[in-house]
PDB file of C-alpha atoms in Angstrom:
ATOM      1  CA  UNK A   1       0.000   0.000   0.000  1.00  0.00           C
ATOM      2  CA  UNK A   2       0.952   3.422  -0.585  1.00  0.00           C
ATOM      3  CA  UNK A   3      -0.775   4.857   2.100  1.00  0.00           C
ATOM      4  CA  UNK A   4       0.886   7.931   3.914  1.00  0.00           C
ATOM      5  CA  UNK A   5       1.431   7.712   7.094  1.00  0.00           C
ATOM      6  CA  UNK A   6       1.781  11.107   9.534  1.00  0.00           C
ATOM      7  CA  UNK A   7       3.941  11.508  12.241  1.00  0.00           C
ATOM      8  CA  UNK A   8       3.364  12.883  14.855  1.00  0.00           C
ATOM      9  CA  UNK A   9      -0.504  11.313  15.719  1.00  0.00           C
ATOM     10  CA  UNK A  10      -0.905  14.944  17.752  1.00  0.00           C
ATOM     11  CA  UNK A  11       1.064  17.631  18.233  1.00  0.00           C
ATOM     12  CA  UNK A  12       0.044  20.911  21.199  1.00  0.00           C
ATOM     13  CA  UNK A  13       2.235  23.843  20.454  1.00  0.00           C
ATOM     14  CA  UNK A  14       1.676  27.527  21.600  1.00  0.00           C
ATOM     15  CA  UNK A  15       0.510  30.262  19.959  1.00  0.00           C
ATOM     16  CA  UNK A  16       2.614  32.146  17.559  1.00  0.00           C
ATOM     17  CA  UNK A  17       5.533  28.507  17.086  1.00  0.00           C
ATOM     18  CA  UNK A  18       5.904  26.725  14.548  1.00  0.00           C
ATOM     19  CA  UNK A  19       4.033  23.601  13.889  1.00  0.00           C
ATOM     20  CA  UNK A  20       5.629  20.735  11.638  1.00  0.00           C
ATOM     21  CA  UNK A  21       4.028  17.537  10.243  1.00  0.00           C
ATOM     22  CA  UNK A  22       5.888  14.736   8.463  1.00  0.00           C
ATOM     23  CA  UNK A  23       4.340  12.382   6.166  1.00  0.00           C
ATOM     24  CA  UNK A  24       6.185   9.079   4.867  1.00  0.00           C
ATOM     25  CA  UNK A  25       4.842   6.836   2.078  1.00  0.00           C
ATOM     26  CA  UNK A  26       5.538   3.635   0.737  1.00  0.00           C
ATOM     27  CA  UNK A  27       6.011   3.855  -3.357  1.00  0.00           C
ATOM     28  CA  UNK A  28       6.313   5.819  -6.138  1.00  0.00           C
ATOM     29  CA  UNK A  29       3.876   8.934  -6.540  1.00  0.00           C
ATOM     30  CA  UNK A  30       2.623  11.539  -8.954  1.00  0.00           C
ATOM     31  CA  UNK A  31       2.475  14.320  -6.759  1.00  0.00           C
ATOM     32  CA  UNK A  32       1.387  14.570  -2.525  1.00  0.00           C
ATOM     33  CA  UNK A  33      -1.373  16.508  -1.321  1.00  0.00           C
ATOM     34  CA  UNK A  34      -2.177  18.243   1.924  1.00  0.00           C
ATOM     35  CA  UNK A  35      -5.374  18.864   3.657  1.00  0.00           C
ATOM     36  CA  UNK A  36      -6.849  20.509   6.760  1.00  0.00           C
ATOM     37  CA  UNK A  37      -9.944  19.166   8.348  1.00  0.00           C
ATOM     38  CA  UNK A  38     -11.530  21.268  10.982  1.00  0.00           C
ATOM     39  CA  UNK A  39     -13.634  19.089  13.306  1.00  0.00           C
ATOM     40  CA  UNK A  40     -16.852  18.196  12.183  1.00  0.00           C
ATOM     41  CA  UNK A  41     -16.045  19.384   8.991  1.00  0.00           C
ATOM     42  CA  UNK A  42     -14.719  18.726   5.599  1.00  0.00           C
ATOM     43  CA  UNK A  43     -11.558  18.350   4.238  1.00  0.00           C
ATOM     44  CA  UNK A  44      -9.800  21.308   2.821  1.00  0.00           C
ATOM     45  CA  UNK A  45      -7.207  21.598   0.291  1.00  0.00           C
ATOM     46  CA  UNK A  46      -3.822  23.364   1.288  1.00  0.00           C
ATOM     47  CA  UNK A  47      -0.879  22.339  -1.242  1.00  0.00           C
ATOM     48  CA  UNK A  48      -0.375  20.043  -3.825  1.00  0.00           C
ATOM     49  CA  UNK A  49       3.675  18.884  -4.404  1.00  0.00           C
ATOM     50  CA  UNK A  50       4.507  17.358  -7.086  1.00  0.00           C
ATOM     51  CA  UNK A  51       7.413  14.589  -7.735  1.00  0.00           C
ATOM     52  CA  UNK A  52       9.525  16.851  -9.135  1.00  0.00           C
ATOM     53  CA  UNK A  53       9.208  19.616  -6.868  1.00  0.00           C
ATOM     54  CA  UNK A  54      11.200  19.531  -3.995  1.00  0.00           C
ATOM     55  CA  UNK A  55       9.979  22.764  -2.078  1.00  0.00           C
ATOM     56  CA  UNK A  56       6.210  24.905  -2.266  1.00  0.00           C
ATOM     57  CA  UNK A  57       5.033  27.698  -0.179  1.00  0.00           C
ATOM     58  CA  UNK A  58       1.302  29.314   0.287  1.00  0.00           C
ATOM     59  CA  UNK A  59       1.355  31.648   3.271  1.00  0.00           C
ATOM     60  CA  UNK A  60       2.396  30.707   6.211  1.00  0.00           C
ATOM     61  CA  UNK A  61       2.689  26.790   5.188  1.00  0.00           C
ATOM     62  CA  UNK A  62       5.868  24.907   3.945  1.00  0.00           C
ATOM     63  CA  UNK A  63       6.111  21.912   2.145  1.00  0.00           C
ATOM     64  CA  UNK A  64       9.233  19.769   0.970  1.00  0.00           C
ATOM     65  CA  UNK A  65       9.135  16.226  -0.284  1.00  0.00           C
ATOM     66  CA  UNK A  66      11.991  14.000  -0.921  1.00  0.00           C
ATOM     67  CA  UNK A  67      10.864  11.351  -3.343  1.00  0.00           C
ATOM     68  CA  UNK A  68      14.482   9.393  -2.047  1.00  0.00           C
ATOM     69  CA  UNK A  69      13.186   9.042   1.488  1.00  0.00           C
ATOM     70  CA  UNK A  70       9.711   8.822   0.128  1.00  0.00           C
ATOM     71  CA  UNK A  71       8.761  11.919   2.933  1.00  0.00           C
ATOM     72  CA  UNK A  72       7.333  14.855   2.942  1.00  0.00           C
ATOM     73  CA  UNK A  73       7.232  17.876   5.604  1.00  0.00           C
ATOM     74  CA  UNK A  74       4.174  20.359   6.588  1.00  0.00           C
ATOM     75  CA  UNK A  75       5.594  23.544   8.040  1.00  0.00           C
ATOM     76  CA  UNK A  76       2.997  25.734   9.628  1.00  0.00           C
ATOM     77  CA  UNK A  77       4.680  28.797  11.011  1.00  0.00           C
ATOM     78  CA  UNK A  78       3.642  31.661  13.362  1.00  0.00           C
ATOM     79  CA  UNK A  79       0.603  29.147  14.293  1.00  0.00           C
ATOM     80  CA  UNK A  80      -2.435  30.930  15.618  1.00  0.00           C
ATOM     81  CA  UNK A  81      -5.628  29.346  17.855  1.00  0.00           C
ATOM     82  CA  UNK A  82      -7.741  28.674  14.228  1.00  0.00           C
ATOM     83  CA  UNK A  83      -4.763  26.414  12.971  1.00  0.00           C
ATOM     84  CA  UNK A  84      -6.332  24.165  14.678  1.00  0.00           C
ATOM     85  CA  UNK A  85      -7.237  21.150  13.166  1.00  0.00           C
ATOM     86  CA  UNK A  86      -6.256  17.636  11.505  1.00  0.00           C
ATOM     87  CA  UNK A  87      -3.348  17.569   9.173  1.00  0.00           C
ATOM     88  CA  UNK A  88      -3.931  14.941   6.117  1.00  0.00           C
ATOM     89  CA  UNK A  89      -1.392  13.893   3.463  1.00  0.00           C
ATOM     90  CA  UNK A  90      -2.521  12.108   0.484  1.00  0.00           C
ATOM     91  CA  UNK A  91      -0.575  10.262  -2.442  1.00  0.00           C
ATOM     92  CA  UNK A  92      -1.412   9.938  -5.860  1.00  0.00           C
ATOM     93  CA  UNK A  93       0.364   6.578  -7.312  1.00  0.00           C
ATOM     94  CA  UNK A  94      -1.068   7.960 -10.908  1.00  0.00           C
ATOM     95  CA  UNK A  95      -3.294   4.306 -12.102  1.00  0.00           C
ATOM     96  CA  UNK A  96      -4.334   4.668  -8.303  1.00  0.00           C
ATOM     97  CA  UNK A  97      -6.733   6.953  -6.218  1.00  0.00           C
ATOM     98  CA  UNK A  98      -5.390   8.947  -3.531  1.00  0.00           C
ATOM     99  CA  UNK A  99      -4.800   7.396  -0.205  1.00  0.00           C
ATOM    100  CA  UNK A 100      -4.915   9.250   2.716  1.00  0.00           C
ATOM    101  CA  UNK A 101      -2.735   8.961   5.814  1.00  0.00           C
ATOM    102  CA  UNK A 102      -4.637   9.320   9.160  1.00  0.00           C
ATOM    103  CA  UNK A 103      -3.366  12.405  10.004  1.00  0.00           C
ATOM    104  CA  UNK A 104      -2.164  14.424  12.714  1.00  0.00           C
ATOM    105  CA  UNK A 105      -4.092  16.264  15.035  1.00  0.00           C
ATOM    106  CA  UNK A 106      -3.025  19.845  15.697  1.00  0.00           C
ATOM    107  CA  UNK A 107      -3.727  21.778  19.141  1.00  0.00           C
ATOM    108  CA  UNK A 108      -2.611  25.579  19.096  1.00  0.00           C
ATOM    109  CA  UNK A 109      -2.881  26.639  22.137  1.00  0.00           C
ATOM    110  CA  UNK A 110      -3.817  30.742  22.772  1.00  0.00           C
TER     111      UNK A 110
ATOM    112  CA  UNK B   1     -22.272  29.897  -1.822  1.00  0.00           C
ATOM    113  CA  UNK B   2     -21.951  26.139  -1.553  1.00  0.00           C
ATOM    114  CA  UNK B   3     -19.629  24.312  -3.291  1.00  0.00           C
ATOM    115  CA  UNK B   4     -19.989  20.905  -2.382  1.00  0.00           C
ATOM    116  CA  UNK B   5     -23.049  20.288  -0.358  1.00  0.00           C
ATOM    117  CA  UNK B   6     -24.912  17.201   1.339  1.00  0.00           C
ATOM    118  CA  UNK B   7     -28.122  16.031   3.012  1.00  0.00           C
ATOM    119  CA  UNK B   8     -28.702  14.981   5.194  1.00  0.00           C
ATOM    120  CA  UNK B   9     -25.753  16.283   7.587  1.00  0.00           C
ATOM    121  CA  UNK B  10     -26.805  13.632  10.399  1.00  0.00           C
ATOM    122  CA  UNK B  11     -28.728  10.238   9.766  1.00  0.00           C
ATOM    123  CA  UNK B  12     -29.690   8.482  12.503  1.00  0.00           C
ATOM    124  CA  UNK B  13     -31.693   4.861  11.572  1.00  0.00           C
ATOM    125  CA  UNK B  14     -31.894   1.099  12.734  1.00  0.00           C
ATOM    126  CA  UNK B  15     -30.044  -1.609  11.539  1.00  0.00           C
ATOM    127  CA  UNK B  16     -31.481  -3.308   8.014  1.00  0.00           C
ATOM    128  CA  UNK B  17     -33.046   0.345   6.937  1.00  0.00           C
ATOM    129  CA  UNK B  18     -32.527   1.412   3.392  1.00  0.00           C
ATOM    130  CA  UNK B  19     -31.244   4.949   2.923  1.00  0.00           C
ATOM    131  CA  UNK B  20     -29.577   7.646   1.083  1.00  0.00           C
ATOM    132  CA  UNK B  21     -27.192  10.486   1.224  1.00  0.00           C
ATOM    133  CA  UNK B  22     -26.953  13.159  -1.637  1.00  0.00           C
ATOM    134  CA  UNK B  23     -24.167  15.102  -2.972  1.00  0.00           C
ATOM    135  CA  UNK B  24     -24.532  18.382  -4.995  1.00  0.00           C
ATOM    136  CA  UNK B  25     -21.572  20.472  -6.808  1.00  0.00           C
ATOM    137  CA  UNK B  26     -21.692  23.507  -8.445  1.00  0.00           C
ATOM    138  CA  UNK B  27     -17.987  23.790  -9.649  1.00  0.00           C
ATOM    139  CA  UNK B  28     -18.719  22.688 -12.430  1.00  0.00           C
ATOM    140  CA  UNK B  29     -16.365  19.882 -11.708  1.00  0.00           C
ATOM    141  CA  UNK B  30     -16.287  16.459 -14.052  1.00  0.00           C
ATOM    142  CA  UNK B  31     -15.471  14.280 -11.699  1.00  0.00           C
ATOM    143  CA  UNK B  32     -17.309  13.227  -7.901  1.00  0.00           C
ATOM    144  CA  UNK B  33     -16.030  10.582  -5.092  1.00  0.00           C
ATOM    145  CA  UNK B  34     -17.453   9.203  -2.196  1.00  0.00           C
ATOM    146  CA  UNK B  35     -15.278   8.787   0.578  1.00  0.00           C
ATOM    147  CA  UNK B  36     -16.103   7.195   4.426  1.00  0.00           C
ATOM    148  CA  UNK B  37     -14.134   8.316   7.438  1.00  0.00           C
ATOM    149  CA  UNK B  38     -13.774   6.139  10.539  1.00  0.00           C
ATOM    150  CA  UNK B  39     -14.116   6.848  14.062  1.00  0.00           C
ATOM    151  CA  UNK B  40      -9.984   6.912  14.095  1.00  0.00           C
ATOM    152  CA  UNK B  41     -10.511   9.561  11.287  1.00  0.00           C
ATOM    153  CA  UNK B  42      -9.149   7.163   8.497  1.00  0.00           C
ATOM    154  CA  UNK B  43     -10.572   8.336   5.055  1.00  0.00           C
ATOM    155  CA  UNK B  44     -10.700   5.947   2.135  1.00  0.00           C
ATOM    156  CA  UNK B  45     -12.089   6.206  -1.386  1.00  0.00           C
ATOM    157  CA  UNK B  46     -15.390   4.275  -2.151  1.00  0.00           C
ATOM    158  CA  UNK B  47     -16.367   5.684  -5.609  1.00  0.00           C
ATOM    159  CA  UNK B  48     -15.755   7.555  -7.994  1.00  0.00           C
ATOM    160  CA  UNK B  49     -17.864   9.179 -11.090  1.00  0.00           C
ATOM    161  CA  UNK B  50     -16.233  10.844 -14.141  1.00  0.00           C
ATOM    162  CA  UNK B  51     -19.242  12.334 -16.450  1.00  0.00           C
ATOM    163  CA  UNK B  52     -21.081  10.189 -14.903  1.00  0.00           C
ATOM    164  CA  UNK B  53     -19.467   7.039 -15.466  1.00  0.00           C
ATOM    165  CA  UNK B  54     -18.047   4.998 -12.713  1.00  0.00           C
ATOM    166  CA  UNK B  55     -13.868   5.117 -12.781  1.00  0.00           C
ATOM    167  CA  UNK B  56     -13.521   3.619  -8.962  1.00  0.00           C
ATOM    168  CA  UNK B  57     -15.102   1.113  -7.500  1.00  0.00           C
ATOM    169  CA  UNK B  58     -13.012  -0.084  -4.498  1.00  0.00           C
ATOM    170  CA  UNK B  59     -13.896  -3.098  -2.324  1.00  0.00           C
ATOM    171  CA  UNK B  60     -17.067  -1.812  -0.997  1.00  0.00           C
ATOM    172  CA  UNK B  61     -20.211  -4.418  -0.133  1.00  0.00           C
ATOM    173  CA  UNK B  62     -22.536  -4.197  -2.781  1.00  0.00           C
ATOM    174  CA  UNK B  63     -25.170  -2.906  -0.320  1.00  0.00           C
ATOM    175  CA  UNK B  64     -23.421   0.442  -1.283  1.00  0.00           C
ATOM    176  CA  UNK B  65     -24.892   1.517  -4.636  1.00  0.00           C
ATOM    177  CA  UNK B  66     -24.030   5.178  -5.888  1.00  0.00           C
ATOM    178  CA  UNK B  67     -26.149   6.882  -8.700  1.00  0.00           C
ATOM    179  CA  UNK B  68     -24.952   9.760 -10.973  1.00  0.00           C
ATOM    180  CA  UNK B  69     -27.981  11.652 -12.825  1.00  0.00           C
ATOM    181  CA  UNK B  70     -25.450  14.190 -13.872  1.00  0.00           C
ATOM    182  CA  UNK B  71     -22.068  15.429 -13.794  1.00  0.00           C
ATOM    183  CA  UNK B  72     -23.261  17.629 -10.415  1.00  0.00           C
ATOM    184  CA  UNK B  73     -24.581  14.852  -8.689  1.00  0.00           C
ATOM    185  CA  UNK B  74     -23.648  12.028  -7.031  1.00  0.00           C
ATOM    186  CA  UNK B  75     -25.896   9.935  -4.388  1.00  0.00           C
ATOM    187  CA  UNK B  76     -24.839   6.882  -2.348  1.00  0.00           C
ATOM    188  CA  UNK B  77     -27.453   4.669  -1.587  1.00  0.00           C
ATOM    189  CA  UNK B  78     -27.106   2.229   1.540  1.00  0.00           C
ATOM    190  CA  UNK B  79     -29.386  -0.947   1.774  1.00  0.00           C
ATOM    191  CA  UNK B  80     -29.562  -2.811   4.444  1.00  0.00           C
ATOM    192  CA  UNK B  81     -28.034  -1.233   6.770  1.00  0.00           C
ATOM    193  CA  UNK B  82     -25.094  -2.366   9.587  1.00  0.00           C
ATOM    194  CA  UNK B  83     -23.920  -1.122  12.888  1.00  0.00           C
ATOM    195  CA  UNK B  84     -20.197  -1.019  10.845  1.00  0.00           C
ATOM    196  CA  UNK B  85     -21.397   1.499   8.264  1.00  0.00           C
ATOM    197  CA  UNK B  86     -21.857   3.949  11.143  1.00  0.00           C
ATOM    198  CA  UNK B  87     -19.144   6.272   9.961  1.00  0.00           C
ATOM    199  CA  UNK B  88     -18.800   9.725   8.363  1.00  0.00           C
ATOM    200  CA  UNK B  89     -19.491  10.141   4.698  1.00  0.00           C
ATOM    201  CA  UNK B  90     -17.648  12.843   2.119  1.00  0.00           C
ATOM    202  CA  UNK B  91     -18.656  13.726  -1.090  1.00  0.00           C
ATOM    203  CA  UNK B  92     -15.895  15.672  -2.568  1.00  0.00           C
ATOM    204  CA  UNK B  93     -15.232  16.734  -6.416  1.00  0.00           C
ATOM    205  CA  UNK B  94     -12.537  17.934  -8.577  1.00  0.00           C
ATOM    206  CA  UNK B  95     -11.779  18.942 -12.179  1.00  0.00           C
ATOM    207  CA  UNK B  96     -10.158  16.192 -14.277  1.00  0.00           C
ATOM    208  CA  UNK B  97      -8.847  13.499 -12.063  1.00  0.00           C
ATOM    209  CA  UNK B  98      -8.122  12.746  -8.688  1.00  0.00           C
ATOM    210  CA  UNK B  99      -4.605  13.612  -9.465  1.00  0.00           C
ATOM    211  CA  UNK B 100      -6.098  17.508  -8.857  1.00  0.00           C
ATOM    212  CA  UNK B 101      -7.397  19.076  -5.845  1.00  0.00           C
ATOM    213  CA  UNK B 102     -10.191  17.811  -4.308  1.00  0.00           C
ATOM    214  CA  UNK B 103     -13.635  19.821  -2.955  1.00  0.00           C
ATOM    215  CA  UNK B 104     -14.961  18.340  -0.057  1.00  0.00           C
ATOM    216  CA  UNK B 105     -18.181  18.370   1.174  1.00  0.00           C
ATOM    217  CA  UNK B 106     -19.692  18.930   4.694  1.00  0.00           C
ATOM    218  CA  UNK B 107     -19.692  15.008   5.759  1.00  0.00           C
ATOM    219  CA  UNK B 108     -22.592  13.408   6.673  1.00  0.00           C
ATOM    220  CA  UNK B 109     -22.398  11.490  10.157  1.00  0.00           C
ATOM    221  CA  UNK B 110     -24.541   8.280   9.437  1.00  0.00           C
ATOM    222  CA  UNK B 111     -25.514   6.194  13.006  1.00  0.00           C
ATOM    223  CA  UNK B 112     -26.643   2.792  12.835  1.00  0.00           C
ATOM    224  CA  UNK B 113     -28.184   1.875  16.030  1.00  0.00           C
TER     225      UNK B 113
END
């Protein structure tokens, strides 16, 4: 299976640190995918890496993926109280659908 | 402004009921999944439509039947229900394929008691 596993399960950081998420898969992929999932709600889209792509940035949120360690890295910095939330990766194998990891839970603490 | 929008958001029925969720998108989008997330908040694919046509099927008891009338819709249909389909159901969509980003839905939280 190629399904990405997170790392850590839950993470409690204060306000205003930095918050980062790993995400390690088993084979080969088109590109990774982030989401955010408030709770009791959907999933939302943050960043989309592809394999070639070793580094993208939106805002406040970092993410690198080494296709050679089969990894990639959320960085959420200056976190604030509505970052909040579950952290998903998912992997797109290209003749597969994306699998999701089962996240890690985020706790920012005001 | 919806994007992705089901009903009903909570379903509460007895074991062996028939029922049914729908999924509406107005993105525009050619392509609709169904996905179920666990009580440990593990997501995993069930279906999914392109124009209407099924593309996934993954190993899901054929008690699950979804329906596409058109490219903006996509219902799931559960018959006879069981306490282990208790669970929280996405619709989500997305232009082209799954390799894109993906619009999720509000969930529905479906209890079988």
């Amino acid at each position: 299976s190629q399904q990405g596993e997170e790392d850590p399960q839950a993470l409690s950081i204060q306000e205003g640190e930095n918050a980062t998420m790993n995400c390690s898969y088993k084979t080969s992929i088109n590109n990774l995918q982030w989401y955010r999932q408030n709770s009791g709600r959907g999933l939302v889209h943050l960043i989309l890496i592809r394999s070639n792509e070793r580094e993208k940035h939106s805002g406040r949120l970092r993410v690198t993926l080494d296709t050679s360690k089969k990894s990639s890295s959320l960085l959420i910095t200056a976190s604030r109280a509505a970052d909040t939330a579950s952290y998903f990766c998912a992997t797109d194998g290209g003749n597969t659908p994306l699998v999701f990891g089962k996240g890690t839970r985020l706790s920012v603490i005001a | 402004d919806t994007a992705v929008s089901q009903t009903p958001k909570y379903l509460v029925t007895q074991m062996g009921n028939d029922k049914s969720i729908k999924c509406e998108q107005n993105l525009g989008h050619d392509t609709m999944y169904w996905y179920k997330q666990d009580s440990k908040k593990f997501l995993k694919i069930m279906f999914s439509y392109n124009n209407k046509e099924l593309i996934i099927n993954e190993t899901v008891p054929n008690r699950f039947s979804p329906k596409s009338p058109d490219k903006a819709h996509l219902n799931l249909h559960i018959n006879s229900l069981e306490l282990g389909d208790s669970a929280v159901y996405f619709c989500a969509s997305s232009q082209g394929s799954y390799h894109n980003e993906q619009f999720f839905g509000p969930g529905t939280r479906l209890t079988v008691l």
